[in-house]
Amino acid sequence: MLLALPIFAITTFAIRRTEIRETGRARRSLYWVWRLLRDTMPGWLLIASWLLFAGFLVVGGDPGPPVQELGAETYAAQIDGRWTAISKSEYLPMKAQNQRIHLSVPGGFCVFTAVLSTALLRREAQQREAVRSDS
């Protein structure tokens, strides 16, 4: 999250600045962002990025039931509202699920930010080409 959030904030600021420069005002709508993506990115890349974003969210998914360590290789998990003693072999998949959620959220932010920043860079390149061709 320490890497994903600052990059996401910078990209959001750049999108807002580009929107104001192109339209003259900030509309505060996602329609402009959607148009930016649609106009600058190929369709296959948008579909692939949304599938990757959704994949990160699905993999992270549910953090699982709360688990507490009781002693030597014995754990307690809250399953269906009741605390149940479980072994270490049952605990390890739950622990892995809890670790995946910590990676899936920043991964999803990074995919979203990469797509938006690529669209912004392509828009800037298109504008530079338009200026060069007019000159």
GROMACS .gro file of C-alpha atoms in nm:
model
  135
    1MET     CA    1   0.000   0.000   0.000
    2LEU     CA    2   0.293   0.235   0.061
    3LEU     CA    3   0.376   0.218  -0.308
    4ALA     CA    4   0.024   0.199  -0.452
    5LEU     CA    5  -0.144   0.489  -0.272
    6PRO     CA    6   0.104   0.769  -0.358
    7ILE     CA    7   0.114   0.663  -0.723
    8PHE     CA    8  -0.267   0.647  -0.730
    9ALA     CA    9  -0.288   0.996  -0.575
   10ILE     CA   10  -0.041   1.140  -0.827
   11THR     CA   11  -0.226   0.980  -1.118
   12THR     CA   12  -0.560   1.110  -0.991
   13PHE     CA   13  -0.413   1.461  -0.965
   14ALA     CA   14  -0.274   1.434  -1.319
   15ILE     CA   15  -0.611   1.320  -1.452
   16ARG     CA   16  -0.784   1.613  -1.285
   17ARG     CA   17  -0.526   1.857  -1.424
   18THR     CA   18  -0.558   1.714  -1.776
   19GLU     CA   19  -0.936   1.727  -1.758
   20ILE     CA   20  -0.930   2.093  -1.653
   21ARG     CA   21  -0.682   2.175  -1.930
   22GLU     CA   22  -0.890   2.002  -2.199
   23THR     CA   23  -1.243   2.094  -2.091
   24GLY     CA   24  -1.179   2.418  -1.903
   25ARG     CA   25  -1.333   2.287  -1.582
   26ALA     CA   26  -1.341   1.984  -1.356
   27ARG     CA   27  -1.663   1.797  -1.413
   28ARG     CA   28  -1.611   1.555  -1.128
   29SER     CA   29  -1.752   1.274  -1.335
   30LEU     CA   30  -1.617   0.939  -1.439
   31TYR     CA   31  -1.750   0.989  -1.791
   32TRP     CA   32  -1.445   1.195  -1.888
   33VAL     CA   33  -1.212   0.928  -1.751
   34TRP     CA   34  -1.402   0.662  -1.942
   35ARG     CA   35  -1.372   0.868  -2.262
   36LEU     CA   36  -1.000   0.911  -2.198
   37LEU     CA   37  -0.956   0.536  -2.164
   38ARG     CA   38  -1.179   0.456  -2.461
   39ASP     CA   39  -1.012   0.708  -2.691
   40THR     CA   40  -0.651   0.629  -2.606
   41MET     CA   41  -0.634   0.259  -2.518
   42PRO     CA   42  -0.694  -0.038  -2.748
   43GLY     CA   43  -0.998  -0.245  -2.651
   44TRP     CA   44  -0.803  -0.566  -2.593
   45LEU     CA   45  -0.576  -0.388  -2.345
   46LEU     CA   46  -0.872  -0.246  -2.154
   47ILE     CA   47  -1.036  -0.587  -2.134
   48ALA     CA   48  -0.712  -0.750  -2.021
   49SER     CA   49  -0.654  -0.487  -1.754
   50TRP     CA   50  -1.008  -0.515  -1.617
   51LEU     CA   51  -0.971  -0.893  -1.603
   52LEU     CA   52  -0.641  -0.855  -1.417
   53PHE     CA   53  -0.799  -0.603  -1.178
   54ALA     CA   54  -1.093  -0.837  -1.114
   55GLY     CA   55  -0.852  -1.126  -1.068
   56PHE     CA   56  -0.669  -0.940  -0.793
   57LEU     CA   57  -0.997  -0.874  -0.615
   58VAL     CA   58  -1.117  -1.234  -0.650
   59VAL     CA   59  -0.788  -1.380  -0.530
   60GLY     CA   60  -0.791  -1.154  -0.224
   61GLY     CA   61  -1.158  -1.203  -0.164
   62ASP     CA   62  -1.274  -1.293   0.180
   63PRO     CA   63  -1.016  -1.269   0.460
   64GLY     CA   64  -1.157  -1.584   0.619
   65PRO     CA   65  -1.264  -1.651   0.975
   66PRO     CA   66  -1.080  -1.504   1.274
   67VAL     CA   67  -0.817  -1.741   1.411
   68GLN     CA   68  -0.633  -1.742   1.744
   69GLU     CA   69  -0.335  -1.949   1.849
   70LEU     CA   70  -0.408  -2.167   2.150
   71GLY     CA   71  -0.081  -2.349   2.198
   72ALA     CA   72   0.157  -2.587   2.028
   73GLU     CA   73   0.012  -2.641   1.681
   74THR     CA   74  -0.344  -2.589   1.805
   75TYR     CA   75  -0.560  -2.302   1.689
   76ALA     CA   76  -0.914  -2.179   1.738
   77ALA     CA   77  -1.120  -2.053   1.445
   78GLN     CA   78  -1.460  -1.887   1.452
   79ILE     CA   79  -1.666  -2.089   1.204
   80ASP     CA   80  -2.040  -2.018   1.172
   81GLY     CA   81  -2.034  -1.811   1.491
   82ARG     CA   82  -1.875  -2.083   1.704
   83TRP     CA   83  -1.515  -2.118   1.811
   84THR     CA   84  -1.373  -2.451   1.698
   85ALA     CA   85  -1.032  -2.605   1.768
   86ILE     CA   86  -0.840  -2.671   1.448
   87SER     CA   87  -0.504  -2.827   1.368
   88LYS     CA   88  -0.206  -2.659   1.207
   89SER     CA   89  -0.285  -2.822   0.871
   90GLU     CA   90  -0.630  -2.657   0.876
   91TYR     CA   91  -0.484  -2.327   0.995
   92LEU     CA   92  -0.224  -2.283   0.718
   93PRO     CA   93  -0.475  -2.231   0.431
   94MET     CA   94  -0.658  -1.973   0.644
   95LYS     CA   95  -0.332  -1.792   0.712
   96ALA     CA   96  -0.247  -1.796   0.340
   97GLN     CA   97  -0.588  -1.646   0.259
   98ASN     CA   98  -0.529  -1.365   0.510
   99GLN     CA   99  -0.191  -1.291   0.350
  100ARG     CA  100  -0.337  -1.285  -0.003
  101ILE     CA  101  -0.578  -1.005   0.082
  102HIS     CA  102  -0.285  -0.784   0.185
  103LEU     CA  103  -0.137  -0.828  -0.163
  104SER     CA  104  -0.453  -0.819  -0.371
  105VAL     CA  105  -0.568  -0.470  -0.274
  106PRO     CA  106  -0.239  -0.295  -0.361
  107GLY     CA  107  -0.212  -0.511  -0.673
  108GLY     CA  108  -0.555  -0.395  -0.787
  109PHE     CA  109  -0.463  -0.032  -0.718
  110CYS     CA  110  -0.142  -0.072  -0.918
  111VAL     CA  111  -0.324  -0.221  -1.219
  112PHE     CA  112  -0.583   0.057  -1.211
  113THR     CA  113  -0.313   0.322  -1.180
  114ALA     CA  114  -0.103   0.170  -1.458
  115VAL     CA  115  -0.397   0.179  -1.698
  116LEU     CA  116  -0.486   0.538  -1.613
  117SER     CA  117  -0.129   0.663  -1.633
  118THR     CA  118  -0.079   0.486  -1.967
  119ALA     CA  119  -0.393   0.655  -2.101
  120LEU     CA  120  -0.264   0.993  -1.980
  121LEU     CA  121   0.075   0.938  -2.143
  122ARG     CA  122  -0.087   0.836  -2.470
  123ARG     CA  123  -0.311   1.145  -2.461
  124GLU     CA  124  -0.006   1.366  -2.406
  125ALA     CA  125   0.169   1.199  -2.700
  126GLN     CA  126  -0.138   1.250  -2.922
  127GLN     CA  127  -0.150   1.618  -2.827
  128ARG     CA  128   0.220   1.664  -2.903
  129GLU     CA  129   0.173   1.500  -3.242
  130ALA     CA  130  -0.123   1.726  -3.314
  131VAL     CA  131   0.084   2.033  -3.228
  132ARG     CA  132   0.372   1.914  -3.449
  133SER     CA  133   0.146   1.842  -3.743
  134ASP     CA  134  -0.017   2.187  -3.712
  135SER     CA  135   0.324   2.359  -3.718
   0.00000   0.00000   0.00000
